[in-house]
Coordinates of C-alpha atoms in Angstrom, one line a residue:
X1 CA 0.0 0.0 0.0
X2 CA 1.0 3.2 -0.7
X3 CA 2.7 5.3 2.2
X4 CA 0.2 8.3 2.8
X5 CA 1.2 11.6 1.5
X6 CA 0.7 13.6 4.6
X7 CA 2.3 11.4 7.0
X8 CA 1.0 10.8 10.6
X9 CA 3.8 13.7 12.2
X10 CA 1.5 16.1 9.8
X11 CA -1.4 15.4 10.7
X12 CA -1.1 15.4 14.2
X13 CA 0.7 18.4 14.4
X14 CA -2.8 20.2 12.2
X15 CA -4.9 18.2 14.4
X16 CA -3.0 20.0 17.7
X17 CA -3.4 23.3 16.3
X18 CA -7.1 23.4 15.1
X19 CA -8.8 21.0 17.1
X20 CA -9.2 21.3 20.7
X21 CA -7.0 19.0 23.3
X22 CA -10.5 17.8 25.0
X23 CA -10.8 15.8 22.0
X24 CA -8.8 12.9 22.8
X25 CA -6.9 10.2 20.6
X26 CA -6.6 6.8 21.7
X27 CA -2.6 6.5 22.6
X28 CA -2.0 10.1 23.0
X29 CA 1.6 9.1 24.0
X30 CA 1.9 7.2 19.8
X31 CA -1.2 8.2 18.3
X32 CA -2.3 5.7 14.9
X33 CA -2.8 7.2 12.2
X34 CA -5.7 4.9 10.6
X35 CA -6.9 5.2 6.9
X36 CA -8.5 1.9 6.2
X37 CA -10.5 -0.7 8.2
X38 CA -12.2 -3.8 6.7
X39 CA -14.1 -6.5 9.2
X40 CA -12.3 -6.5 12.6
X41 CA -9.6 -5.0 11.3
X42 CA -8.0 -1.4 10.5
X43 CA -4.8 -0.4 8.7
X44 CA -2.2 2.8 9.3
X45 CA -0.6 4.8 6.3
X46 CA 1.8 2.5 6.1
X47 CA -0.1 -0.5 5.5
X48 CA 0.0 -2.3 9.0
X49 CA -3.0 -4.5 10.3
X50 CA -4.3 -4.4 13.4
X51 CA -6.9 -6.3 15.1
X52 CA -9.9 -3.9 16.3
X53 CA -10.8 -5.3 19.9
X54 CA -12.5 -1.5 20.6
X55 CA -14.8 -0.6 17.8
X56 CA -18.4 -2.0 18.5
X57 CA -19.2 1.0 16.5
X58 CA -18.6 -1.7 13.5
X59 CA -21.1 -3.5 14.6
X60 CA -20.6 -5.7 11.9
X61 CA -17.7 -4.8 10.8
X62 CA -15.9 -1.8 9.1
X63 CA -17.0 -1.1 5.7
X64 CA -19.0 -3.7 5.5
X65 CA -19.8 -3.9 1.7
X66 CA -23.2 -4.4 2.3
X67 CA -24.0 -1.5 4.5
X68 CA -21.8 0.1 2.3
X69 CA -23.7 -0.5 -0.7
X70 CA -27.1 0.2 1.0
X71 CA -25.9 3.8 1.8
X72 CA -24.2 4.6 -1.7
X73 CA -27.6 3.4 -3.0
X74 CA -29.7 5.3 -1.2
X75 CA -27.7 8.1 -1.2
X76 CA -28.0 8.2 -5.4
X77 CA -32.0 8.5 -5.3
X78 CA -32.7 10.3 -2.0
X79 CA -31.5 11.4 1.4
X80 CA -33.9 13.9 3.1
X81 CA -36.0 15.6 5.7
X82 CA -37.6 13.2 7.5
X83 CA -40.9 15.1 7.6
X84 CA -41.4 13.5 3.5
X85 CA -43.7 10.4 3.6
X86 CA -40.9 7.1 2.5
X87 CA -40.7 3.7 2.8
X88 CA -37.6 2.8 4.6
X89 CA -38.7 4.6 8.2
X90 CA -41.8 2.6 8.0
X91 CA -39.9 -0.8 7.2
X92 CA -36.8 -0.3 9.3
X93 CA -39.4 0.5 12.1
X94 CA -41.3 -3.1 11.2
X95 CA -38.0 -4.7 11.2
X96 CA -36.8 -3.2 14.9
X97 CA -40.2 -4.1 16.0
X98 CA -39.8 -7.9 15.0
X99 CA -36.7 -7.7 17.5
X100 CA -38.6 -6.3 20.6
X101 CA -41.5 -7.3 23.4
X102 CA -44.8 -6.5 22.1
X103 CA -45.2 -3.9 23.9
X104 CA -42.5 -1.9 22.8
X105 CA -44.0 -0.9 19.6
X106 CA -43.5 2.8 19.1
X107 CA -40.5 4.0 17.8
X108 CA -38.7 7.7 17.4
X109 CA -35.4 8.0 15.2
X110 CA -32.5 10.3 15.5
X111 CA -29.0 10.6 14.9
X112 CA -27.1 9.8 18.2
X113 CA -27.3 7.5 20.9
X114 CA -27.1 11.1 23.3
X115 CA -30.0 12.3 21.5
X116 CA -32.1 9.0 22.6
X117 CA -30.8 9.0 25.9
X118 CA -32.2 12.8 25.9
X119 CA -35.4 12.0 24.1
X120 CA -36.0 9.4 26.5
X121 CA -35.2 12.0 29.5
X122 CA -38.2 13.9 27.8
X123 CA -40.5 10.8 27.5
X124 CA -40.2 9.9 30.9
X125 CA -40.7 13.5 32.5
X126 CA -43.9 13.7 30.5
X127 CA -45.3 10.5 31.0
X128 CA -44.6 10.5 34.7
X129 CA -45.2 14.7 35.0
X130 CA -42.1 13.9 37.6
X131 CA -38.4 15.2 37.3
X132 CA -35.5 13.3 39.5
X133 CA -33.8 10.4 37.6
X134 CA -32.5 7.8 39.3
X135 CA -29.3 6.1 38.0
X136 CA -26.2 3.9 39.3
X137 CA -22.6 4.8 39.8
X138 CA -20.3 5.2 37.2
X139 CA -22.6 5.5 34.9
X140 CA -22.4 7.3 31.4
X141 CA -25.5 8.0 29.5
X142 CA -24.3 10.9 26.7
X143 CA -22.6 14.0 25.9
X144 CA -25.7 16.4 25.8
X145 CA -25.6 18.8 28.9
X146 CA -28.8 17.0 30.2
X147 CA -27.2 13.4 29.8
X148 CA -23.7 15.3 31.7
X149 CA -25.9 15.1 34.4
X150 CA -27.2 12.0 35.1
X151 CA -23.8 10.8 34.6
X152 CA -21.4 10.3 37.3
X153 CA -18.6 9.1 35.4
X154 CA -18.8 12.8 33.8
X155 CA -20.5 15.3 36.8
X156 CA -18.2 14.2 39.2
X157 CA -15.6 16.0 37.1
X158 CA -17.9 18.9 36.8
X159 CA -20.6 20.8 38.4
X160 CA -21.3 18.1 40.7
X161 CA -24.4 16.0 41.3
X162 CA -27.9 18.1 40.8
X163 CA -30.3 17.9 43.4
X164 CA -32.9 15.7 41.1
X165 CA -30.5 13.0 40.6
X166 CA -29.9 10.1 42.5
X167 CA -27.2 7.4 42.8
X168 CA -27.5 4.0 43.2
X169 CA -24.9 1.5 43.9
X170 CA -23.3 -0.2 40.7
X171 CA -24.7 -3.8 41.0
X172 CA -20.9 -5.2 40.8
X173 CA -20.5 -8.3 42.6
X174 CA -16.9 -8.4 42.0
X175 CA -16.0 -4.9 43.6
X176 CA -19.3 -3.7 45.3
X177 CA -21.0 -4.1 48.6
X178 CA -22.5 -7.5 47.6
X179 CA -20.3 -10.0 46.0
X180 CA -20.2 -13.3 44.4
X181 CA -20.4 -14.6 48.2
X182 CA -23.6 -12.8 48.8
X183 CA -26.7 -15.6 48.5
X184 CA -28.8 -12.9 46.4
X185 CA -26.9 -10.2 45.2
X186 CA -29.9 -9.4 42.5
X187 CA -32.1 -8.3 45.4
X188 CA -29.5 -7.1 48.1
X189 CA -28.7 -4.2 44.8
X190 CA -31.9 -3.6 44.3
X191 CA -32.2 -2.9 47.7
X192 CA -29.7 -0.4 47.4
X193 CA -32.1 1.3 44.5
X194 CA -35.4 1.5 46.9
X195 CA -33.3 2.7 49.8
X196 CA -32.5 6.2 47.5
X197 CA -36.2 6.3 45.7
X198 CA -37.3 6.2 49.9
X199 CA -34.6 8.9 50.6
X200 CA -35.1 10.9 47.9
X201 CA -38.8 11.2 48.8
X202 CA -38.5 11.8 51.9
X203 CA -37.4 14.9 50.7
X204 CA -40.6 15.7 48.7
X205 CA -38.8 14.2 45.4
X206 CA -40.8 12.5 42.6
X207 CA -39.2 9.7 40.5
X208 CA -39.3 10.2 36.7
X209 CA -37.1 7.5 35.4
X210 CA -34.1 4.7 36.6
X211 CA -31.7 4.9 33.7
X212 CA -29.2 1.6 33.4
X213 CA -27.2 0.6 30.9
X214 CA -28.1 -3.3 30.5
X215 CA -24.5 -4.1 30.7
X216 CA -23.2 -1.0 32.5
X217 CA -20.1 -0.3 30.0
X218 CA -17.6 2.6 31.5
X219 CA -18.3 1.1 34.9
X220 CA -16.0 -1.5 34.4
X221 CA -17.8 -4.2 31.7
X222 CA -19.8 -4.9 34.8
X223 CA -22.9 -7.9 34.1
X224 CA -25.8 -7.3 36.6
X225 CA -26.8 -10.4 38.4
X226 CA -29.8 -12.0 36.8
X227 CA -33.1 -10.8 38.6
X228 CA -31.7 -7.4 39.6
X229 CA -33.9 -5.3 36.8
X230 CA -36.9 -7.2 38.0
X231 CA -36.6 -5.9 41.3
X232 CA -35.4 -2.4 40.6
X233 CA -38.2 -2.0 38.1
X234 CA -41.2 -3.0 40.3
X235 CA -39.3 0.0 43.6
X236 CA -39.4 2.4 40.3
X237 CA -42.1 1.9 38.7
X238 CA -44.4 1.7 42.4
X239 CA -42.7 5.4 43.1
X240 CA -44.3 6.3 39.6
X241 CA -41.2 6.1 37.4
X242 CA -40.3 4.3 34.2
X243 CA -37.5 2.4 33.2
X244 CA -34.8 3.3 30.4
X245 CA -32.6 0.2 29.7
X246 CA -29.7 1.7 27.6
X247 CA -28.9 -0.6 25.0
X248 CA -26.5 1.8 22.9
X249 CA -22.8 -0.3 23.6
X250 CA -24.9 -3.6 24.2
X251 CA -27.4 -4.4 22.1
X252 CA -28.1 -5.6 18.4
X253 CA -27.0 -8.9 19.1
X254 CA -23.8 -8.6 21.1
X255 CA -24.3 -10.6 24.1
X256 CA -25.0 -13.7 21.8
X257 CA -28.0 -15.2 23.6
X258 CA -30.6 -12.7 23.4
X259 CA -30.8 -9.7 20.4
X260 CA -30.7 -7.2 23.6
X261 CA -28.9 -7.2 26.7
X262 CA -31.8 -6.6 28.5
X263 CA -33.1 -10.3 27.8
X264 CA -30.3 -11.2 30.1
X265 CA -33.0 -10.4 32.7
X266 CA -35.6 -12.8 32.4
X267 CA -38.3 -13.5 29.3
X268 CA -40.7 -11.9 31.6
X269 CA -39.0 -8.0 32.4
X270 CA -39.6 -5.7 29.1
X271 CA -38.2 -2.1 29.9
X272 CA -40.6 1.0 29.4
X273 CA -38.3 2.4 27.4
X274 CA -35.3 1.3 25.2
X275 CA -32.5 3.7 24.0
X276 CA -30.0 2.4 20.4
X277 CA -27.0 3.9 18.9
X278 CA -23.5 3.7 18.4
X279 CA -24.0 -0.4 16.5
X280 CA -26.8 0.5 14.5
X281 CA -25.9 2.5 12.0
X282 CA -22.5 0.5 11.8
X283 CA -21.2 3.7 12.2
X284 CA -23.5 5.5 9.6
X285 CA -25.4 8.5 12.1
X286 CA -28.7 6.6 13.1
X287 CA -30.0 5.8 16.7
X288 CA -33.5 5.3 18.2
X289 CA -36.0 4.8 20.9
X290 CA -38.8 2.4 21.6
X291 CA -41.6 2.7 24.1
X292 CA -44.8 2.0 24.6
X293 CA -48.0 3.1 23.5
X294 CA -48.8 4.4 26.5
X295 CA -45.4 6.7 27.1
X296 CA -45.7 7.6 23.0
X297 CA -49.6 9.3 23.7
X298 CA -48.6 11.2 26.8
X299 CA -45.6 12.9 25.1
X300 CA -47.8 13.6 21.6
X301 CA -50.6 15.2 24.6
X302 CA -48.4 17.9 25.0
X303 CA -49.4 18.9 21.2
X304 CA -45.6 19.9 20.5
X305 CA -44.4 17.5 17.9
X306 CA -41.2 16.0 18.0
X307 CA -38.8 16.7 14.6
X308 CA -35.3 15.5 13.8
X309 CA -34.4 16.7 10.5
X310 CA -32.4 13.7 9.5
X311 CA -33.6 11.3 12.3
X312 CA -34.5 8.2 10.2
X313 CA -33.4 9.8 6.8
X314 CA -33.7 7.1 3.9
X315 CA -30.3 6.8 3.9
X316 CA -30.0 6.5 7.1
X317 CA -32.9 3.7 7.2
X318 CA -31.3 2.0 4.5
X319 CA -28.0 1.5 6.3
X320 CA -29.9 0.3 9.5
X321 CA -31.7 -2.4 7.2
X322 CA -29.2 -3.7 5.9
X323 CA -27.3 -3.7 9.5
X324 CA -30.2 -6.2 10.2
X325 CA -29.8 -8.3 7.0
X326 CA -26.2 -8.9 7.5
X327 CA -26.5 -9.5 11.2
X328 CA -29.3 -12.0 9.8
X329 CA -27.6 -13.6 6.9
X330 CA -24.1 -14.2 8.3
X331 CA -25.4 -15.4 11.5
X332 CA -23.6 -12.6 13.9
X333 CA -25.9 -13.1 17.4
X334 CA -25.2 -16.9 17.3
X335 CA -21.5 -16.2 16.1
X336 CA -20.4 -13.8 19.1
X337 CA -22.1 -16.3 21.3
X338 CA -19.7 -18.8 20.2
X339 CA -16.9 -16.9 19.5
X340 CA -17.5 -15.0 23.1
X341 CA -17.6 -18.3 25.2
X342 CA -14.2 -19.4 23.7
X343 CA -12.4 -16.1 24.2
X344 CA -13.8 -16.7 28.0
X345 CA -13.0 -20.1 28.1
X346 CA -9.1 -19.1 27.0
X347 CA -9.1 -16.1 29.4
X348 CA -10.2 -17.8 32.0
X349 CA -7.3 -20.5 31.5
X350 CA -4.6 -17.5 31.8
X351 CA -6.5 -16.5 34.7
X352 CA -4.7 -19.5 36.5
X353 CA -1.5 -19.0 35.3
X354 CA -1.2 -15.0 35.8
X355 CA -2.5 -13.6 39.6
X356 CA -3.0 -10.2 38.1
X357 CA -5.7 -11.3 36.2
X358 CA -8.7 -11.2 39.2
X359 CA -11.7 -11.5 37.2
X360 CA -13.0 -12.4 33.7
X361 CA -16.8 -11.4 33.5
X362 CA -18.8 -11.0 30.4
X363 CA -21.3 -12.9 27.8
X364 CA -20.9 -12.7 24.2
X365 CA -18.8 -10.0 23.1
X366 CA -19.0 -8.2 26.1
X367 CA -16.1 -8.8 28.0
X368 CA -14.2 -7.2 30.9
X369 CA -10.7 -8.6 32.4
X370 CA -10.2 -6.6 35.7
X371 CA -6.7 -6.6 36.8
X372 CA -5.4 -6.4 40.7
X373 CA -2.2 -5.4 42.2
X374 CA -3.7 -7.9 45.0
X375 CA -6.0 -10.9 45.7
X376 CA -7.0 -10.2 48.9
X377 CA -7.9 -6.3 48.4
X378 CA -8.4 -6.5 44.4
X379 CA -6.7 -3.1 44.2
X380 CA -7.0 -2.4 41.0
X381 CA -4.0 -2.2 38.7
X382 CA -4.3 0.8 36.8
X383 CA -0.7 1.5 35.5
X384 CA -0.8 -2.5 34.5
X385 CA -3.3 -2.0 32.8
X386 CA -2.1 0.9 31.0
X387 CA 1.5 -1.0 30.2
X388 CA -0.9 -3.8 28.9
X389 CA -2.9 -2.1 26.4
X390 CA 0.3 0.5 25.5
X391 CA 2.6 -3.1 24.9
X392 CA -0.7 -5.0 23.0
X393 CA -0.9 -2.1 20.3
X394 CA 2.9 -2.8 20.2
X395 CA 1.7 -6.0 18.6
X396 CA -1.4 -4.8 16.8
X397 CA -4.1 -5.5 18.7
X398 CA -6.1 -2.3 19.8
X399 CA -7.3 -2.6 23.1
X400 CA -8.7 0.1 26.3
X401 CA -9.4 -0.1 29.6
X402 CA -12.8 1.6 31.4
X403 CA -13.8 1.1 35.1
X404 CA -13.3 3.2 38.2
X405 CA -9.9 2.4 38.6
X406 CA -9.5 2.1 34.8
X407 CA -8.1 -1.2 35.0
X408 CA -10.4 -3.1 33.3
X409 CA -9.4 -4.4 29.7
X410 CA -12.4 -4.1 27.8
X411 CA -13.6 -6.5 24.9
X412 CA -15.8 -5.3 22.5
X413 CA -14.8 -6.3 19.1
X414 CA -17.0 -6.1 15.8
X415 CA -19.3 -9.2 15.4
X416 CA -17.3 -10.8 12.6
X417 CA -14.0 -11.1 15.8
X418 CA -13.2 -14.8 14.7
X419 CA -11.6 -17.8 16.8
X420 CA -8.2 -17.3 15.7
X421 CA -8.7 -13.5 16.3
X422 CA -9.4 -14.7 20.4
X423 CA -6.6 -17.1 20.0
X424 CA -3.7 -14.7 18.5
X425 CA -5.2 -11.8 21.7
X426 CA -4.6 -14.4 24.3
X427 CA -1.2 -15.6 23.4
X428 CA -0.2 -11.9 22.9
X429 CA -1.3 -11.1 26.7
X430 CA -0.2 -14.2 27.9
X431 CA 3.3 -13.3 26.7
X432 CA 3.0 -9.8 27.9
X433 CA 2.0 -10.5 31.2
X434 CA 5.1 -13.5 31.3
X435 CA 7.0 -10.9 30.6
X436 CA 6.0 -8.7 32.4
X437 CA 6.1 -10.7 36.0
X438 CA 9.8 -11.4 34.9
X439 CA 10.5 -8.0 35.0
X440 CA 8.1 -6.7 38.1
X441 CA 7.9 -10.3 40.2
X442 CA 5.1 -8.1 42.0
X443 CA 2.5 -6.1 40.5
X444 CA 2.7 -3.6 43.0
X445 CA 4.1 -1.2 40.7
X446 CA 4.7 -1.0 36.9
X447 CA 6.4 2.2 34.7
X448 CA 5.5 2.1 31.0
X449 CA 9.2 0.9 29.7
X450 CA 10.3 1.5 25.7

């Protein structure tokens, strides 16, 4: 391949001067330069491969030629305001539908998963005619100045936590109040979430929403325990709120047993509200909510309609299609289910060989390795992790870390991630951490080396 013209020096030095430094590049230290991605994979200017372990944006898969096509198509006859009676909103909507409980059967369309996060902020508050939002620790929800604050991962860092929003324990039983030890961790958490709906009215608070994502993502690839939304939806829902399962990182297919995360929760338990972005669109700008009849009328009460210019565009309809078709025709839910239960199962066999690894927690393509400087405390390793993911890229496999203590290696691949993709990702971190505990014999401490 060609080298690129501009080279990566050139580009990063234009990027530094027009574009501000709170937008952030993945290995700010060596930044990639990429120009090409195909299936799991993405290639610098100079023609290297790497394997993508980040980008569930690809849902399934960069470029895929099929999406691809759909959009160039589309994009020839038509692409415009959404207000213009057309086909593919009507049939992409059918299509979501087929996916979904019954009852979720009304759908909006925008171009973010920050604008359904906020749309569904809206839904809830009129539906309910209450404000405060409940949500759980760590949690991030959007970008939007609405979403800032109902996330803790973000406010924290900022103005702080607003009077109308509540936190709830993150229901982790590695790290959390109630652990793997605990004989019902699913209702002890959602203990925790009636203890702050009680607390917050006893302040003369009204509950709008509870707002979880249904595999909470930045808080550390952390899987509820099955039977915890149940609970937490019945305290909500008897204080007069809804609940928003946020299905923007998770759904589509990912977890490999169910089409949505939220399944993971029993047949029976069917969110008021749904939230999708990010996957998709396969990176294409789409994203939407579903609700219920009932939510849908007391919003369209108000009389005030609800526009997106471009929210559910035919092109953008088109692209989400033929998302569906291809995670249809090539089999993609029942792939990452395989393909996620092998790269466990290998994990989980490094696990015994390498004390830093303290827990490997996920379902389909959703998986978390959480490193520890110790057993006994599980202080998380945080510069480890940082040495792992700097010395993986090293061997061209893009990787990040998310959790509190950002040391959590997080898993979250396109759909098309193959066997020998997990098997080529263990060995490399099995040989980095072998070398790596022949250089630090304890994991107390760990400087990123050359």
């Amino acid at each position: 391949m060609a080298t690129d013209p501009r080279g990566k020096a050139a580009t990063l030095a234009l990027r530094r001067r027009l574009l501000s430094n709170s937008c952030r590049l993945f290995f700010p230290e060596d930044p990639i330069k990429i120009v090409r991605g195909q299936g799991q994979y993405m290639y610098d200017e100079q023609g290297a491969e790497y394997i993508d372990c980040i980008n569930n944006v690809a849902h399934v898969g960069h470029c895929h030629p099929l999406v691809v096509q759909a959009a160039h198509e589309q994009n020839q006859v038509l692409n415009t305001n959404s207000r213009y009676l057309h086909d593919n909103i009507v049939d992409y909507a059918q299509r979501l539908s087929e996916t979904l409980p019954e009852k979720l059967c009304v759908f909006y369309f925008l171009n973010s998963g920050s604008e359904a996060n906020d749309l569904a902020l809206r839904l809830a508050r009129q539906y309910t005619g209450h404000w405060d939002v409940v949500v759980l620790d760590h949690a991030y929800h959007g970008h939007l100045s609405s979403l800032i604050d109902i996330s803790p991962y973000k406010f924290r860092d900022l103005d702080g936590q607003k009077e109308w929003v509540h936190v709830a324990p993150l229901p982790d039983t590695y790290r959390g109040p109630y652990r793997e030890d605990h004989p019902n961790p699913a209702v002890a958490y959602a203990s925790e979430v009636k203890r702050v709906v009680g607390s917050a009215q006893e302040k003369g608070r009204k509950i709008a929403a509870f707002f979880a994502e249904s595999l909470p993502s930045v808080g550390g690839q952390i899987i509820p325990p099955a039977g915890y939304f149940p609970e937490v939806a019945g305290h909500i829902r008897r204080a007069g709120g809804v609940f928003v399962a946020d299905e923007i990182q998770v759904g589509f297919g990912r977890v490999g047993k169910h089409f949505w995360a939220f399944q993971l929760q029993g047949e029976d338990f069917v969110p008021d509200i749904v939230t999708m972005g990010k996957s998709i669109g396969n990176g294409h700008p789409v994203a939407c909510v579903a609700t219920t009849q009932a939510v849908a009328r007391a919003f369209e009460a108000t009389g005030v309609e609800y526009f997106n210019t471009f929210g559910g565009s035919p092109v953008s309809c088109a692209v989400g299609l033929a998302v569906l078709d291809v995670l249809e025709k090539e089999q993609l839910q029942a792939h990452a289910a395989s393909v996620g239960s092998f790269l466990m199962e290998l994990l989980g066999q490094q696990k015994a060989k390498h004390p830093i690894l303290g827990d490997i927690r996920g379902v389909g393509l959703f998986i978390g390795v959480d490193l520890i400087k110790d057993e006994a405390t599980r202080m998380p390793a945080t510069e480890e992790a940082d040495y792992v993911v700097s010395r993986l890229k090293e061997n061209y496999i893009l990787l990040s870390t998310d959790g509190p203590g950002r040391n959590v290696l997080k898993f979250k691949p396109p759909m098309c991630f193959s066997l020998d993709n997990a098997q080529h990702v263990v060995a490399k971190l099995d040989a980095i951490l072998t070398d790596m505990e022949e250089k630090v014999r304890s994991c107390e401490t760990l400087r990123l080396q050359p």
